[in-house]
Short mmCIF file of C-alpha atoms and ligand atoms in Angstrom, two decimals:
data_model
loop_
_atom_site.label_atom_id
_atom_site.label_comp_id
_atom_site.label_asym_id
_atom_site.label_seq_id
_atom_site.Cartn_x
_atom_site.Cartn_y
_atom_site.Cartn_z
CA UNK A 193 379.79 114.69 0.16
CA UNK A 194 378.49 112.97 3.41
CA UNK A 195 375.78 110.34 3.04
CA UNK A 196 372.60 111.67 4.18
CA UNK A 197 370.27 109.17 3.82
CA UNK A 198 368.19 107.60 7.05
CA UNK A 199 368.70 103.81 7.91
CA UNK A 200 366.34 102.04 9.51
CA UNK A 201 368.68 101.42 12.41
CA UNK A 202 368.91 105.50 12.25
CA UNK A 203 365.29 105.54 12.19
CA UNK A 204 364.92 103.49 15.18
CA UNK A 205 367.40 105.14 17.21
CA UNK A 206 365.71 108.73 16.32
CA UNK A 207 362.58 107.00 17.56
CA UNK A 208 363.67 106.27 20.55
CA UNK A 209 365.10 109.44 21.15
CA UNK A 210 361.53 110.93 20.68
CA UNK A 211 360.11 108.82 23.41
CA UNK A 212 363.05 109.52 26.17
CA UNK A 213 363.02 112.99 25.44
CA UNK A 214 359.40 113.77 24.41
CA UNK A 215 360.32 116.06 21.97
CA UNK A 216 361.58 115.96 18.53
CA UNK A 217 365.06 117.66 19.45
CA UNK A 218 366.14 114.07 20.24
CA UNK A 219 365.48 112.65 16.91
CA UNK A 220 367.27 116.03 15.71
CA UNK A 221 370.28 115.40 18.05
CA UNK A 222 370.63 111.58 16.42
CA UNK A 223 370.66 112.85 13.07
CA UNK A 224 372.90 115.49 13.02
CA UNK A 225 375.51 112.83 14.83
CA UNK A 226 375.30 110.10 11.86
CA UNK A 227 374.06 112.43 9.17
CA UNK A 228 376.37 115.32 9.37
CA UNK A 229 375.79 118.42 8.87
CA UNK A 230 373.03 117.98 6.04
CA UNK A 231 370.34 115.41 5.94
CA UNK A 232 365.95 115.48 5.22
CA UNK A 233 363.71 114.61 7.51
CA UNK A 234 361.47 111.49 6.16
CA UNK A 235 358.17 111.61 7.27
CA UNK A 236 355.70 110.94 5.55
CA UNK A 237 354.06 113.87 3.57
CA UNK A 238 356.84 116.22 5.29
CA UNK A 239 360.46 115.54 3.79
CA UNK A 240 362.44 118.86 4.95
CA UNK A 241 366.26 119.62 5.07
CA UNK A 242 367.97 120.43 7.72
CA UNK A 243 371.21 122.12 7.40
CA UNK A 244 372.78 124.03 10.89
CA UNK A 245 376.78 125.36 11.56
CA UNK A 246 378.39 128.44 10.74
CA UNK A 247 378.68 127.89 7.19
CA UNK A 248 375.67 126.72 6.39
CA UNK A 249 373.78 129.56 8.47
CA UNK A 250 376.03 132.30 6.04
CA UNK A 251 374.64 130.63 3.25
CA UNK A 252 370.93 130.88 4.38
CA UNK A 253 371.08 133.91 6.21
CA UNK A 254 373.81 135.99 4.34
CA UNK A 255 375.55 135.26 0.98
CA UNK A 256 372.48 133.16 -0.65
CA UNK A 257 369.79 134.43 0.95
CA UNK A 258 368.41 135.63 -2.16
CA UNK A 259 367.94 131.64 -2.70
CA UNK A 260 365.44 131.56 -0.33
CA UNK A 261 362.13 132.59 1.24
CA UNK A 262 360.41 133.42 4.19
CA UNK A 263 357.18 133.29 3.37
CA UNK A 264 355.38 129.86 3.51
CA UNK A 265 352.18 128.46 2.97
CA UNK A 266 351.67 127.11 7.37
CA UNK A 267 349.63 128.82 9.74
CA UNK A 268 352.51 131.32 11.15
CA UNK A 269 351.62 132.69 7.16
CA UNK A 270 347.62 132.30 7.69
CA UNK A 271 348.43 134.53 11.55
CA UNK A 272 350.47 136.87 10.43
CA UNK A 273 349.46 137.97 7.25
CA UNK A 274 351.73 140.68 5.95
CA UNK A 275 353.91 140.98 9.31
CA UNK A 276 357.51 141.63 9.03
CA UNK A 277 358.50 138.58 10.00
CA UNK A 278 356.66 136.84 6.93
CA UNK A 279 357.14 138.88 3.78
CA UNK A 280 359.93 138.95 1.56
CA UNK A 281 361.71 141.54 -0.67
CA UNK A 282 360.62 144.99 -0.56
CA UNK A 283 357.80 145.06 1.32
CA UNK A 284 359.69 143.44 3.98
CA UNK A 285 362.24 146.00 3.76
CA UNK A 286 359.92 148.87 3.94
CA UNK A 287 357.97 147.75 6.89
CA UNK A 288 361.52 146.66 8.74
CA UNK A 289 362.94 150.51 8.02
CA UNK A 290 359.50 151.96 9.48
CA UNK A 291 360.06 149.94 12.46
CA UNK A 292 363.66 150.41 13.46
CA UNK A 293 363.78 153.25 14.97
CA UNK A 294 361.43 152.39 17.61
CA UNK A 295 363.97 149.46 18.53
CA UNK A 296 366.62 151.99 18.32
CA UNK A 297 369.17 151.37 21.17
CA UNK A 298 368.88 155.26 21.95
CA UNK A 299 364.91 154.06 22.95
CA UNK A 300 366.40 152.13 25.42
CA UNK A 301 366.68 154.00 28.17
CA UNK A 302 363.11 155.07 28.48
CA UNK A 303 361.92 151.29 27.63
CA UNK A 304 364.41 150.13 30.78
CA UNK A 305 361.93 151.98 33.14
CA UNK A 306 359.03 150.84 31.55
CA UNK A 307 360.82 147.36 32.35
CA UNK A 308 361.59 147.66 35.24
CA UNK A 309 358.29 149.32 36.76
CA UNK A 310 356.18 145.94 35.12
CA UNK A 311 358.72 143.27 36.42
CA UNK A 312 357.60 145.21 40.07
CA UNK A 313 354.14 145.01 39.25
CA UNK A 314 354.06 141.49 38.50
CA UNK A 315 356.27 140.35 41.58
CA UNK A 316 354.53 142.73 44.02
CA UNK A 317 351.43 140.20 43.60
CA UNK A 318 353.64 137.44 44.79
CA UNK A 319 352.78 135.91 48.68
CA UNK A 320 356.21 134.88 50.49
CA UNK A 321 357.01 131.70 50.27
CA UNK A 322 354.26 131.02 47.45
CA UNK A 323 355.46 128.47 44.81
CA UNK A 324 354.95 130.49 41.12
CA UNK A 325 355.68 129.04 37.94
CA UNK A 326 357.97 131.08 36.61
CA UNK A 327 357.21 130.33 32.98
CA UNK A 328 353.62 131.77 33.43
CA UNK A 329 355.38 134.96 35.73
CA UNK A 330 357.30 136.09 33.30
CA UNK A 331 355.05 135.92 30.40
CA UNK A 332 352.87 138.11 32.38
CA UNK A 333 355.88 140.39 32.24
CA UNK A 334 357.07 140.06 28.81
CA UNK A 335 353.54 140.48 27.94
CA UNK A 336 353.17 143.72 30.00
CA UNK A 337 356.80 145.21 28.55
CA UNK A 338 356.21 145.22 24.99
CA UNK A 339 352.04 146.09 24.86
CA UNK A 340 354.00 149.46 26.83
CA UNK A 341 356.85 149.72 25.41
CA UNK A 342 355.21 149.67 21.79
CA UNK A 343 352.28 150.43 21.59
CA UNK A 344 352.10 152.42 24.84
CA UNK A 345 349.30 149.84 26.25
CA UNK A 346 348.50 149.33 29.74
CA UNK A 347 347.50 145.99 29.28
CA UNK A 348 347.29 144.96 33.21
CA UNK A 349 343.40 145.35 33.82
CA UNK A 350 343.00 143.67 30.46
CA UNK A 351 345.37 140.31 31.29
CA UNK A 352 342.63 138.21 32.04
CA UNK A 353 340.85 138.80 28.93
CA UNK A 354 343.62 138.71 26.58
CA UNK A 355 345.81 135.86 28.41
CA UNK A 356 343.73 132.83 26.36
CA UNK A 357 343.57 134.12 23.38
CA UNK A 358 347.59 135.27 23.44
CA UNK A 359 347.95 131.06 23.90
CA UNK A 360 345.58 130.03 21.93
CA UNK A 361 347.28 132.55 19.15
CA UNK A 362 350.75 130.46 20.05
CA UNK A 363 349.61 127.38 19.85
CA UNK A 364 347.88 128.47 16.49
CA UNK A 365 351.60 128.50 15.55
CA UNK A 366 352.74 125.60 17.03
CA UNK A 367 353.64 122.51 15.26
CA UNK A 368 351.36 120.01 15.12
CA UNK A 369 349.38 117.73 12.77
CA UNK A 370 349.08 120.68 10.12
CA UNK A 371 352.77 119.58 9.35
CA UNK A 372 351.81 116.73 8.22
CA UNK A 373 348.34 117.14 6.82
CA UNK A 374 348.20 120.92 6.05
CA UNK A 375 343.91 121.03 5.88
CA UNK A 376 343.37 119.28 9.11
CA UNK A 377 340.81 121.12 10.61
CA UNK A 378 341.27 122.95 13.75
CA UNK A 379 338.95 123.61 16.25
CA UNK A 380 338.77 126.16 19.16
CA UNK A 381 340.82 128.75 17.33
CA UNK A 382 338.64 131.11 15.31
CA UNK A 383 336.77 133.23 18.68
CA UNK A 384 339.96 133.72 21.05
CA UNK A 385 341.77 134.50 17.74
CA UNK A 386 338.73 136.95 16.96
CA UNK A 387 338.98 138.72 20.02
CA UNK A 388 343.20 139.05 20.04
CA UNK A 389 342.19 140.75 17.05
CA UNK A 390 339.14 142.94 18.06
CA UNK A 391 341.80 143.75 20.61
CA UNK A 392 344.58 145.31 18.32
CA UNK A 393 341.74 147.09 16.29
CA UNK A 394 340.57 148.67 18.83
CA UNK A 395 343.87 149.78 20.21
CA UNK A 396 344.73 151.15 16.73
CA UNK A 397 341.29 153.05 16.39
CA UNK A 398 341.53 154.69 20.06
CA UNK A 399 345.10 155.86 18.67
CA UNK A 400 343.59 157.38 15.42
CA UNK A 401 340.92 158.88 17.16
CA UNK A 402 343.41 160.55 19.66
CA UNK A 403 346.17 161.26 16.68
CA UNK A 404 342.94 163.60 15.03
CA UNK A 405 342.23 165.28 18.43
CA UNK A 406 345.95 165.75 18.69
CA UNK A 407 345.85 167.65 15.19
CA UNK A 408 343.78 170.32 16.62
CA UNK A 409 344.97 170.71 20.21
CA UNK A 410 348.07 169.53 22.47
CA UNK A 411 346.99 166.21 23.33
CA UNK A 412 349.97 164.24 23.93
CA UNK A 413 350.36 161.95 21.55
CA UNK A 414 352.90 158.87 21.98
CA UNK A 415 356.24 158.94 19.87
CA UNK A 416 355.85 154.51 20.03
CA UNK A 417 356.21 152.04 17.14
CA UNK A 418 352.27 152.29 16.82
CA UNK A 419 352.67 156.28 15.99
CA UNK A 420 355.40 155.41 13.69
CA UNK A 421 352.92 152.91 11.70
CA UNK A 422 349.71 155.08 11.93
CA UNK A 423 352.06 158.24 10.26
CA UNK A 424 353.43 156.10 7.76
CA UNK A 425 349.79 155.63 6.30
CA UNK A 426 349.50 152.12 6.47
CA UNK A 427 345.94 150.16 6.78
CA UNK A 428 344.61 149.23 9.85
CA UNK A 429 345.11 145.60 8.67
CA UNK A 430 348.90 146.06 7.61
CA UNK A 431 349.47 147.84 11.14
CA UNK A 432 347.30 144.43 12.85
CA UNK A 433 349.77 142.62 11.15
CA UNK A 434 352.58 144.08 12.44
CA UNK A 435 351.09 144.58 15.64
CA UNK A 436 350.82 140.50 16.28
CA UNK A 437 354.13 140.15 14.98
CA UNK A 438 355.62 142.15 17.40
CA UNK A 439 353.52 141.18 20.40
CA UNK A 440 353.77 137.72 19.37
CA UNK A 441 358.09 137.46 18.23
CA UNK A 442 358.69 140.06 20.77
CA UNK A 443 357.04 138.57 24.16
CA UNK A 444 357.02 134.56 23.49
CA UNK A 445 360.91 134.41 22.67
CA UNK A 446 361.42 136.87 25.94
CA UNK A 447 359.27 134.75 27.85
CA UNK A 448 361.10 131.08 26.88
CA UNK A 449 364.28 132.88 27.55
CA UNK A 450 363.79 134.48 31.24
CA UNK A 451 361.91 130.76 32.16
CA UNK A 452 364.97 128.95 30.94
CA UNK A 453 367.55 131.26 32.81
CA UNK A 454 365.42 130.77 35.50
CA UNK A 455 365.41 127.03 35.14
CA UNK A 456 369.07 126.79 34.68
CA UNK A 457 369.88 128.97 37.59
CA UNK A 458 367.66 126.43 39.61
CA UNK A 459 369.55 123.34 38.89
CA UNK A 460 373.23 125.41 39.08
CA UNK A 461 372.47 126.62 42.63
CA UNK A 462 376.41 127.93 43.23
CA UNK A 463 376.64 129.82 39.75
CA UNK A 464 372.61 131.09 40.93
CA UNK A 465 374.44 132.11 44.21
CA UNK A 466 377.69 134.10 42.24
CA UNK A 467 375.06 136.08 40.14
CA UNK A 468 373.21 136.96 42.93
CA UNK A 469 376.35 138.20 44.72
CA UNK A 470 377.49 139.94 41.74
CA UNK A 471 373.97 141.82 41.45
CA UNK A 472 374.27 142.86 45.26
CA UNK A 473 377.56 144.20 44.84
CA UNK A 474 376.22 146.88 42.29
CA UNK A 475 373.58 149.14 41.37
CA UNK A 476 373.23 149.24 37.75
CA UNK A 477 371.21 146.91 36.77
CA UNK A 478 372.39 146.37 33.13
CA UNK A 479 376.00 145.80 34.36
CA UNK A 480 376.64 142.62 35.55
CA UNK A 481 378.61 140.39 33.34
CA UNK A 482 378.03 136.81 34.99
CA UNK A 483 374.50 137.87 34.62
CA UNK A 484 375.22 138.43 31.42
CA UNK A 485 377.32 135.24 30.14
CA UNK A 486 374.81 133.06 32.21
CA UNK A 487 372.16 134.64 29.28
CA UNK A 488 373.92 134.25 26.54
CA UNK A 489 374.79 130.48 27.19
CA UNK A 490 370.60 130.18 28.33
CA UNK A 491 370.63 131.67 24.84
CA UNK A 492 373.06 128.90 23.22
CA UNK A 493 371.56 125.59 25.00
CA UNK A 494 367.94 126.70 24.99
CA UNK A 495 367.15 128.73 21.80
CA UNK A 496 363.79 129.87 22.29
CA UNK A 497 363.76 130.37 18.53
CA UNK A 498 365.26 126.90 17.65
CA UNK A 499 364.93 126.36 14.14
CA UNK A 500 364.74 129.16 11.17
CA UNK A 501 361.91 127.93 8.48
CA UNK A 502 362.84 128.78 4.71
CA UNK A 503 360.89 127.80 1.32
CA UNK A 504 364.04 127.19 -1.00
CA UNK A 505 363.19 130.28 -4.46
CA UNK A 506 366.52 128.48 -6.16
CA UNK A 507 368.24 125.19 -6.45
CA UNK A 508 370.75 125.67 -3.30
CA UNK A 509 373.51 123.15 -2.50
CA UNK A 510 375.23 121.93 0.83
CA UNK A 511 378.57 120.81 0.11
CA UNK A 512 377.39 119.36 -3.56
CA UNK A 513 374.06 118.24 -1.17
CA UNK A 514 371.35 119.96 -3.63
CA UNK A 515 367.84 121.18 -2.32
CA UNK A 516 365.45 121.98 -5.24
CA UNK A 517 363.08 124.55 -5.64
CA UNK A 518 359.97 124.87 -3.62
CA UNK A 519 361.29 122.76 -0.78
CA UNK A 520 361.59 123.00 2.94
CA UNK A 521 364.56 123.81 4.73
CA UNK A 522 365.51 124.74 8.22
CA UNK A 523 368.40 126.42 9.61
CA UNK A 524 368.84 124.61 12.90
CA UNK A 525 369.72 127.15 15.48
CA UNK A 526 369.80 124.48 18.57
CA UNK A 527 371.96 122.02 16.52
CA UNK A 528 374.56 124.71 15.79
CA UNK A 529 374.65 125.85 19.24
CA UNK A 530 375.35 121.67 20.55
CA UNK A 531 377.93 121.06 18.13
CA UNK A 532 380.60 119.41 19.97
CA UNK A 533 383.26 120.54 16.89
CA UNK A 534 382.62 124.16 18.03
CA UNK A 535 381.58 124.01 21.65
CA UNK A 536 383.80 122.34 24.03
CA UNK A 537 381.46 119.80 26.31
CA UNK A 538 378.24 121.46 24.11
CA UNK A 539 375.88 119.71 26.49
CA UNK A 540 377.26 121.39 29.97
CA UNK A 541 375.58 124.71 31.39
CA UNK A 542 379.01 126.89 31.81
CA UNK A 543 378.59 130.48 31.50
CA UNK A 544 381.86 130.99 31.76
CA UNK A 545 382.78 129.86 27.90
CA UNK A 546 381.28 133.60 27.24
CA UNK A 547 383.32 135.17 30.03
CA UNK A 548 385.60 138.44 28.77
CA UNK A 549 383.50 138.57 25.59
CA UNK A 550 385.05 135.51 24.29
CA UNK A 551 382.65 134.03 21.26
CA UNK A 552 382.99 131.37 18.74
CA UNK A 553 383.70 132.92 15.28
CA UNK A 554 381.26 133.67 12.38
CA UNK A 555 377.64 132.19 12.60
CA UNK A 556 378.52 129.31 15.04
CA UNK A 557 376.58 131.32 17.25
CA UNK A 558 372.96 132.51 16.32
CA UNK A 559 370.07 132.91 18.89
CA UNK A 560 368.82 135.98 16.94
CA UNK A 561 369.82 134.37 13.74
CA UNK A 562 371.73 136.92 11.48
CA UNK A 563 372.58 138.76 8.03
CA UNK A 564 370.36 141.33 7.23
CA UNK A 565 366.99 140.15 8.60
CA UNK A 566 368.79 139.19 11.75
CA UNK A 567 366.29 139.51 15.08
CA UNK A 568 364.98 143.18 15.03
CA UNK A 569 364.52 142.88 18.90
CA UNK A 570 367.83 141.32 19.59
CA UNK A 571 368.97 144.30 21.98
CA UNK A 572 365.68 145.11 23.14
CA UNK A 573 365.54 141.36 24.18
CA UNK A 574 369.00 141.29 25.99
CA UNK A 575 368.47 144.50 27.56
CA UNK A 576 364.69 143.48 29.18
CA UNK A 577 366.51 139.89 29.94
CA UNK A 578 368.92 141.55 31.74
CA UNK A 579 367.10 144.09 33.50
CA UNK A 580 364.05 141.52 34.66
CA UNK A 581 366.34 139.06 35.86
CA UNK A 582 368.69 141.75 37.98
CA UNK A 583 365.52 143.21 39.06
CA UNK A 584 363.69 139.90 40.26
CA UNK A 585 367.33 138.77 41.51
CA UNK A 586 367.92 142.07 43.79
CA UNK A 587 364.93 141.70 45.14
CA UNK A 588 364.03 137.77 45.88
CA UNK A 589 364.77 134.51 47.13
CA UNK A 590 364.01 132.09 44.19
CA UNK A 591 364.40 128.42 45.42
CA UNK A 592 363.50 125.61 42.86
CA UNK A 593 360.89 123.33 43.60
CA UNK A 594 360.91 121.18 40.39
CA UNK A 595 364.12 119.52 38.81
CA UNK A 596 362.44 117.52 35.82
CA UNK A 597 362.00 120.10 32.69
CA UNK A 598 362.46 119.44 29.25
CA UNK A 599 361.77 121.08 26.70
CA UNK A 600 358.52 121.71 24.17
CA UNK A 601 358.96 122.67 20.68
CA UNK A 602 355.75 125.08 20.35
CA UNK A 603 356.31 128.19 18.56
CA UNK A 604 359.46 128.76 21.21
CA UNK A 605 361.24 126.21 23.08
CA UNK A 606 359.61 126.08 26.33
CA UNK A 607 360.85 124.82 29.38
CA UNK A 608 357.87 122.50 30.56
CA UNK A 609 355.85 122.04 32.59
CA UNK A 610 357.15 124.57 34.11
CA UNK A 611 359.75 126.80 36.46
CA UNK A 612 358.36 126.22 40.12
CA UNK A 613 360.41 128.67 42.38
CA UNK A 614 359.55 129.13 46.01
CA UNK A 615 359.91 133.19 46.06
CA UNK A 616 360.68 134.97 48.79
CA UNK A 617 361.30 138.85 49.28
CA UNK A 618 364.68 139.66 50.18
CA UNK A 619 363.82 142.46 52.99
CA UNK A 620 361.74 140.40 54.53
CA UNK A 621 364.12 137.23 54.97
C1 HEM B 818 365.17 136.70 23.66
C2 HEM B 818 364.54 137.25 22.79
C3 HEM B 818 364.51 136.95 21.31
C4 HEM B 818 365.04 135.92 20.57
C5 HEM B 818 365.84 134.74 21.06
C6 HEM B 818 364.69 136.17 19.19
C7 HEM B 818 365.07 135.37 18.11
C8 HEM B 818 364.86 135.70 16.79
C9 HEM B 818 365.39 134.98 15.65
C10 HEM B 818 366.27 133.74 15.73
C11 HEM B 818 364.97 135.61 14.54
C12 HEM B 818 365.32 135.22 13.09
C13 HEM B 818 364.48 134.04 12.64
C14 HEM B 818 364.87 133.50 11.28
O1 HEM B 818 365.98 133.74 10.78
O2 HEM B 818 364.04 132.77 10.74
C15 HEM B 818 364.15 136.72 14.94
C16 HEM B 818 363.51 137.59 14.08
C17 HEM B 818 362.64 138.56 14.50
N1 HEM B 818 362.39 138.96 15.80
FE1 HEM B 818 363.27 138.21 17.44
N2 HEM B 818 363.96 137.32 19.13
C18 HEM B 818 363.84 137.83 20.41
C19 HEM B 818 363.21 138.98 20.78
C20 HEM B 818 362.48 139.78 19.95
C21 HEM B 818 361.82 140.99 20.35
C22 HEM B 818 361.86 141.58 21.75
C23 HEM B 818 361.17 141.47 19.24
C24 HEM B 818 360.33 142.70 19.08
C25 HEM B 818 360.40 143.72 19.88
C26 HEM B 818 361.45 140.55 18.15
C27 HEM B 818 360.96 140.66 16.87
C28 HEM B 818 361.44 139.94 15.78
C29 HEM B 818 361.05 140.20 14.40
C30 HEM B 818 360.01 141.20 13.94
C31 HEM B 818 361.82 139.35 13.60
C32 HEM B 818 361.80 139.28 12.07
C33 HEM B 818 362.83 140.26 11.51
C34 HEM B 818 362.87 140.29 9.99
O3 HEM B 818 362.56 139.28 9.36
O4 HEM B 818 363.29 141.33 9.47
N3 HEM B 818 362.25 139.55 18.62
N4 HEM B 818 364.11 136.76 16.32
#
């Protein structure tokens, strides 16, 4: 059993790490190395475990996962309400088999041109030579995909009055001094959150109205994950709740992950150059394998979904390291992805380490996390990764303008303060 306790000197070096890094994946980074693969955070008021590599992420996600919960008592709870993401048992399971088949791969296809046609939108707005900030662009997008894709929402005359609130909703769910002291108040939340919501109600009664018309004449009515909701007979409430889960887990993550391939193709201008030759040299958009390895290792250094959160239901131990009931724990998706025993110089951007579908074994390797509540998007995600990125590729010049980025622990791991890319479109060059 490794010793897992924090030194002072430990302490002090995790401390530092916080300042050079700004962010708390420093401190994480210094733990892991002296504490192993097991250790609590000790702050004060907030003493969780962190536990991260493939066997630990079977134990959490797959063989003892009975041992744990999803639901907690934090705002992402207070948000979500009774969204898939946050209950447990069988409610979770029934609202998880309504929803499937609108992630269905077979969906795909129609979703790719619902992809493709918003990633034009957005970029057709873009001046040449105009410095964007590619974090915000493809929001926009990611935003625009998945109000289409499910719940057949054109959302594009309505960005400007939803944008604010969509933040304000994310940094609802960011950490911050609520960790700590769970009853701080929080101000400047309750009206953008009121109208995200007026929002989704109103989407959901324009759909019921329609659904009713449809009864009695041929109205076409949309075969979306919304339709699937409404005809299982749930609440308007339950169906808001899923609603934000989705827009929220299935736009933010998408987001982080497009801005960080974007960022990483920036500072690796000659592997930015070999996708962009590979892309040329084809016209399928979902087939182009650097493209492809250069996502999944955007995927392994820069998580967007870093950390799984779990309230322990049963006593659970680590390698005779025991967690009692009721405590925190979280699955450290970022730590498992840097771990030098696994990934051969874990630090270094190298696409190639994924090249001919090669792939560490078992759960060394999680961005969608795994077992049976595994990432419902996770091929949805890759697919609208892929197809953005190939789309934005084949059709600009993206040169980088900014070379310090780190990255922000908010409710993804953003690359901040930014992704400034001078565009450029390709005809016109
Ligand atoms: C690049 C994109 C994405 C990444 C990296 C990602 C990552 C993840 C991860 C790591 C989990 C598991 C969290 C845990 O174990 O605590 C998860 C769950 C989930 N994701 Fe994603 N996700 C992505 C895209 C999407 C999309 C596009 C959607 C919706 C269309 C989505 C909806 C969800 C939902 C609803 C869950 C909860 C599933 C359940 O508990 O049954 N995600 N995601």
């Amino acid at each position: 059993m490794a010793e897992n306790k924090v030194s002072p000197e430990i302490g002090r070096a995790a401390l530092l790490a916080f300042l050079k890094e700004k962010s708390p994946l420093g401190p994480l980074k210094i733990l892991a190395n002296h504490l192993g693969y097991f250790f609590q955070i000790p702050l004060p008021m907030f003493k969780p475990y962190v536990v991260f590599g493939a066997q630990a992420n079977k134990k959490v996600l797959v063989t003892e996962r009975d041992k744990v919960l999803w639901r907690n008592t934090d705002p992402v709870t207070d948000l979500l309400g009774q969204g898939v993401l946050i209950v447990d048992g069988d409610e979770h399971d029934h609202y998880r088999k309504l929803m499937e088949p609108a992630l269905h791969t077979s969906r795909l296809p129609e979703y790719t041109a619902s992809m493709i046609s918003q990633t034009d939108r957005v970029s057709s707005q873009w001046r040449d030579g105009e410095v964007v900030d590619m974090l915000v662009e493809s929001r926009k997008i990611a935003l625009l995909i998945i109000m289409q894709t499910l719940f057949s929402k054109d959302v594009w005359d309505d960005l400007e009055k939803i944008w604010k609130p969509v933040l304000k909703s994310i940094e609802y769910i960011s950490p911050g001094a609520w960790i700590l002291w769970r009853k701080i108040p929080r101000f400047g939340f309750r009206k953008p959150l009121k109208v995200l919501d007026d929002y989704l109600f109103q989407i959901i009664t324009d759909r019921r109205r329609q659904t009713e018309d449809g009864l009695s004449s041929t109205v076409h009515r949309p075969n979306d994950l919304l339709q699937h909701l409404i005809g299982a007979g749930l609440s308007d409430k339950i169906i808001r709740d899923q609603m934000l889960t989705m827009l929220i887990a299935g736009h933010d993550t998408s987001t982080a992950l497009l801005a960080w391939t974007f960022a990483l193709l920036g500072q690796h201008p000659e592997i930015h150059q070999q996708v962009v030759n590979e892309i040329d040299k084809t016209n399928d958009l979902e087939r182009v394998p650097l493209l492809d390895n250069v996502i999944k290792e955007s995927l392994r250094l820069y998580p967007p979904i870093h950390i799984g959160n779990r309230r322990i239901a049963q006593e659970m131990d680590f390698d005779g390291n025991k967690i009692p009931k009721d405590e925190r724990l979280f699955y450290s998706i970022y730590l498992t992805h840097r771990d030098e025993n696994v990934w051969e110089n874990a630090e270094s951007f190298c696409p190639e380490r994924f090249s001919n579908g090669k792939k560490p074994a078992g759960l060394s390797y999680v961005p969608f996390g795994g077992g049976p509540r595994v990432c419902i998007g996770a091929t949805f995600g890759q697919v609208e990764a892929r197809v953005v990125l190939s789309y934005l590729l084949k059709n600009f010049t993206f040169k980088f303008t900014n070379h310090k980025i780190h990255p922000h622990m908010g409710a993804t791991l953003e690359p901040r303060p930014g992704v400034m890319m001078k565009v450029t479109r390709r005809s016109r060059l």
